[in-house]
Each structure stands twice: as C-alpha cells, then as structure tokens.
Amino acid sequence: MSETTAESTVKQGGRRGGGDPGTRGRTTIADGVVEKITGMAARDVDGVHAMGSGLSRTFGAVREKVPGGTRSVTRGVKAEVGEKQTALDLEIVIEYGVSISDVARDVRENVVAAVERMTGLEVVEVNIAVSDVKLPDEEDEEPEPRIQ
C-alpha cells in the first residue's frame, strides 16, 4: 500500500506547503491605519497642543459639532506606506514656552516606536512642520485629549 501525500507530510513533520504558517500570504496596511497610529502617538506627547493647520482645525471643529461628527485622529498626518517601510509627515501646533526641538524629538520617538511596534513597518522618516504656537491667552479649540 502506498502513502498518500497527506500521510507523507505528517510523517515529515506535520507541515503542508513548507515553512512557517505565519509567513504564508501577504499583509497590507492602509495609509489610514498608519495615520491613525501616528496621530494618536503624536497627540500623546506633552507640548503638542493640536494637530493640523489652522484651516484643517477649523473644519475639524465644525465637523465635530455636526451630529454624528467625530474628532479626526488623522488630522495633520500624512503617511506613505510601502510593503516594508513608511514615511510620515506631521503638522503640529506647539504650546507656548516649550522647546520646539525637544517636542519634535519626543514626537518622532513616540511615533516611530508606536508605528513600528504595531505595524512591523520600518519608519524611514518623520517630517514635522510646526504650523503655530498656542499662546496662553489665545482662545482656541480645546486642547486635544491625551491618551490615558
């Protein structure tokens, strides 16, 4: 009696198709997924008041007041995602009195750690544009909430 292919496979170690099952197939990650992760990680840094330009923040505030509207986590974030790498552009508003270079460094570190840990993608660059400084006496939208 001859062995079937399945029986032969089981006797050779129980694997079909060869290789680790976790490496079979391809996983793609949408730009929006990386943008959400980036937005959450950037907002978590002390000294970041808001994300996006004044115009995008204005539109966002209007959108939030519409029934069913939600805060856009991706506001001020643009991601270009490849198969193994991603590049990120952020536009942020800094709180007055903080060191812009220190906040930018902390944002880069937090964003790179979060994106690489959650996606497995290599972050090749994080470009940060500081579009405004929030002065203590300026009226503005509420500061964006920090992750608790």
Coordinates of C-alpha atoms in Angstrom, one line a residue:
M1 CA 0.0 0.0 0.0
S2 CA 1.4 3.4 -0.9
E3 CA 1.3 6.5 1.3
T4 CA -0.9 9.4 0.4
T5 CA 0.6 12.9 0.1
A6 CA -1.1 13.9 3.4
E7 CA 0.3 10.9 5.3
S8 CA 3.7 11.6 3.9
T9 CA 3.5 15.2 5.0
V10 CA 2.5 14.2 8.5
K11 CA 5.4 11.8 8.8
Q12 CA 7.8 14.6 7.6
G13 CA 6.9 16.9 10.5
G14 CA 3.3 17.8 10.1
R15 CA 3.6 20.7 7.8
R16 CA 2.0 21.2 4.4
G17 CA 3.3 23.6 1.9
G18 CA 6.6 24.1 3.9
G19 CA 7.6 27.0 6.0
D20 CA 6.1 28.8 8.9
P21 CA 2.3 29.2 8.5
G22 CA 2.7 32.8 9.8
T23 CA 4.8 33.7 6.7
R24 CA 2.3 32.4 4.1
G25 CA 0.5 35.2 2.3
R26 CA 0.9 38.9 2.4
T27 CA -0.4 41.5 4.8
T28 CA -1.0 45.0 3.6
I29 CA -1.5 48.0 5.8
A30 CA -3.6 51.0 4.6
D31 CA -2.2 54.5 4.8
G32 CA -5.1 55.5 7.1
V33 CA -4.1 52.8 9.6
V34 CA -0.6 54.2 9.9
E35 CA -2.0 57.8 10.0
K36 CA -4.3 56.9 13.0
I37 CA -1.5 55.3 14.9
T38 CA 0.7 58.3 14.2
G39 CA -1.9 60.8 15.2
M40 CA -2.6 59.1 18.5
A41 CA 1.2 58.8 19.3
A42 CA 1.9 62.4 18.4
R43 CA -1.0 63.8 20.5
D44 CA 0.3 61.8 23.5
V45 CA 3.4 64.0 23.7
D46 CA 3.5 66.8 26.2
G47 CA 3.8 70.2 24.4
V48 CA 1.7 69.2 21.4
H49 CA -1.4 71.4 21.6
A50 CA -3.1 70.3 18.4
M51 CA -2.5 68.7 15.0
G52 CA -3.0 70.2 11.6
S53 CA -3.1 73.7 10.1
G54 CA -5.4 76.4 11.3
L55 CA -7.8 75.7 8.4
S56 CA -7.9 72.0 9.0
R57 CA -8.5 72.6 12.7
T58 CA -11.4 75.0 11.9
F59 CA -13.0 72.5 9.5
G60 CA -12.5 69.7 12.1
A61 CA -14.2 71.8 14.9
V62 CA -17.2 72.4 12.6
R63 CA -17.3 68.7 11.7
E64 CA -17.3 67.7 15.4
K65 CA -20.3 69.9 16.1
V66 CA -22.4 68.2 13.4
P67 CA -24.5 65.3 14.9
G68 CA -22.5 62.1 14.3
G69 CA -19.3 64.0 13.6
T70 CA -16.2 62.8 15.3
R71 CA -12.7 64.2 16.0
S72 CA -10.4 63.2 13.2
V73 CA -7.4 61.4 14.6
T74 CA -5.6 61.7 11.3
R75 CA -5.8 65.5 11.1
G76 CA -2.3 66.9 10.4
V77 CA -0.9 63.5 9.5
K78 CA 0.1 62.1 6.1
A79 CA 1.6 58.6 5.6
E80 CA 3.1 57.0 2.6
V81 CA 3.1 53.2 3.2
G82 CA 5.1 50.7 1.2
E83 CA 5.5 47.0 1.7
K84 CA 8.1 47.2 4.4
Q85 CA 8.6 50.9 5.1
T86 CA 6.6 54.1 5.8
A87 CA 7.4 57.8 5.7
L88 CA 5.3 60.3 7.8
D89 CA 4.6 64.0 7.6
L90 CA 3.0 65.7 10.6
E91 CA 1.7 69.3 11.1
I92 CA 1.5 70.3 14.7
V93 CA 0.7 73.2 17.0
I94 CA 3.1 73.6 19.9
E95 CA 2.2 75.1 23.3
Y96 CA 4.0 78.3 24.1
G97 CA 7.0 78.0 26.3
V98 CA 8.1 74.5 25.4
S99 CA 11.3 73.7 23.4
I100 CA 10.2 73.0 19.8
S101 CA 13.2 70.9 19.2
D102 CA 12.6 68.8 22.3
V103 CA 8.9 68.3 21.5
A104 CA 9.7 67.4 17.9
R105 CA 12.3 64.8 19.1
D106 CA 9.8 63.4 21.6
V107 CA 7.1 63.2 18.8
R108 CA 9.5 61.4 16.5
E109 CA 10.5 58.9 19.2
N110 CA 6.9 58.2 20.2
V111 CA 5.6 57.9 16.7
V112 CA 8.4 55.6 15.5
A113 CA 8.0 53.3 18.5
A114 CA 4.2 53.1 18.1
V115 CA 4.2 52.6 14.3
E116 CA 7.0 50.1 14.3
R117 CA 5.6 48.1 17.2
M118 CA 2.0 48.0 15.9
T119 CA 2.7 47.5 12.2
G120 CA 6.1 46.0 11.8
L121 CA 6.9 48.6 9.2
E122 CA 10.2 50.5 9.3
V123 CA 9.7 54.2 9.7
V124 CA 12.2 55.8 7.4
E125 CA 11.4 59.4 8.2
V126 CA 9.1 61.6 10.4
N127 CA 8.9 65.1 9.0
I128 CA 7.4 67.6 11.4
A129 CA 6.1 71.1 10.4
V130 CA 5.2 73.3 13.3
S131 CA 2.4 75.5 11.9
D132 CA 1.6 77.5 15.0
V133 CA 2.3 78.2 18.7
K134 CA -0.6 78.2 21.1
L135 CA -0.3 81.3 23.4
P136 CA -1.6 81.1 26.9
D137 CA -4.2 83.9 26.4
E138 CA -5.3 82.8 22.9
E139 CA -8.8 81.5 22.5
D140 CA -8.8 78.3 20.6
E141 CA -10.4 74.9 20.4
E142 CA -10.0 72.8 23.5
P143 CA -6.5 71.1 23.6
E144 CA -6.7 67.6 22.1
P145 CA -7.0 65.0 24.8
R146 CA -4.0 62.9 25.8
I147 CA -4.2 59.1 25.8
Q148 CA -4.9 58.0 29.3

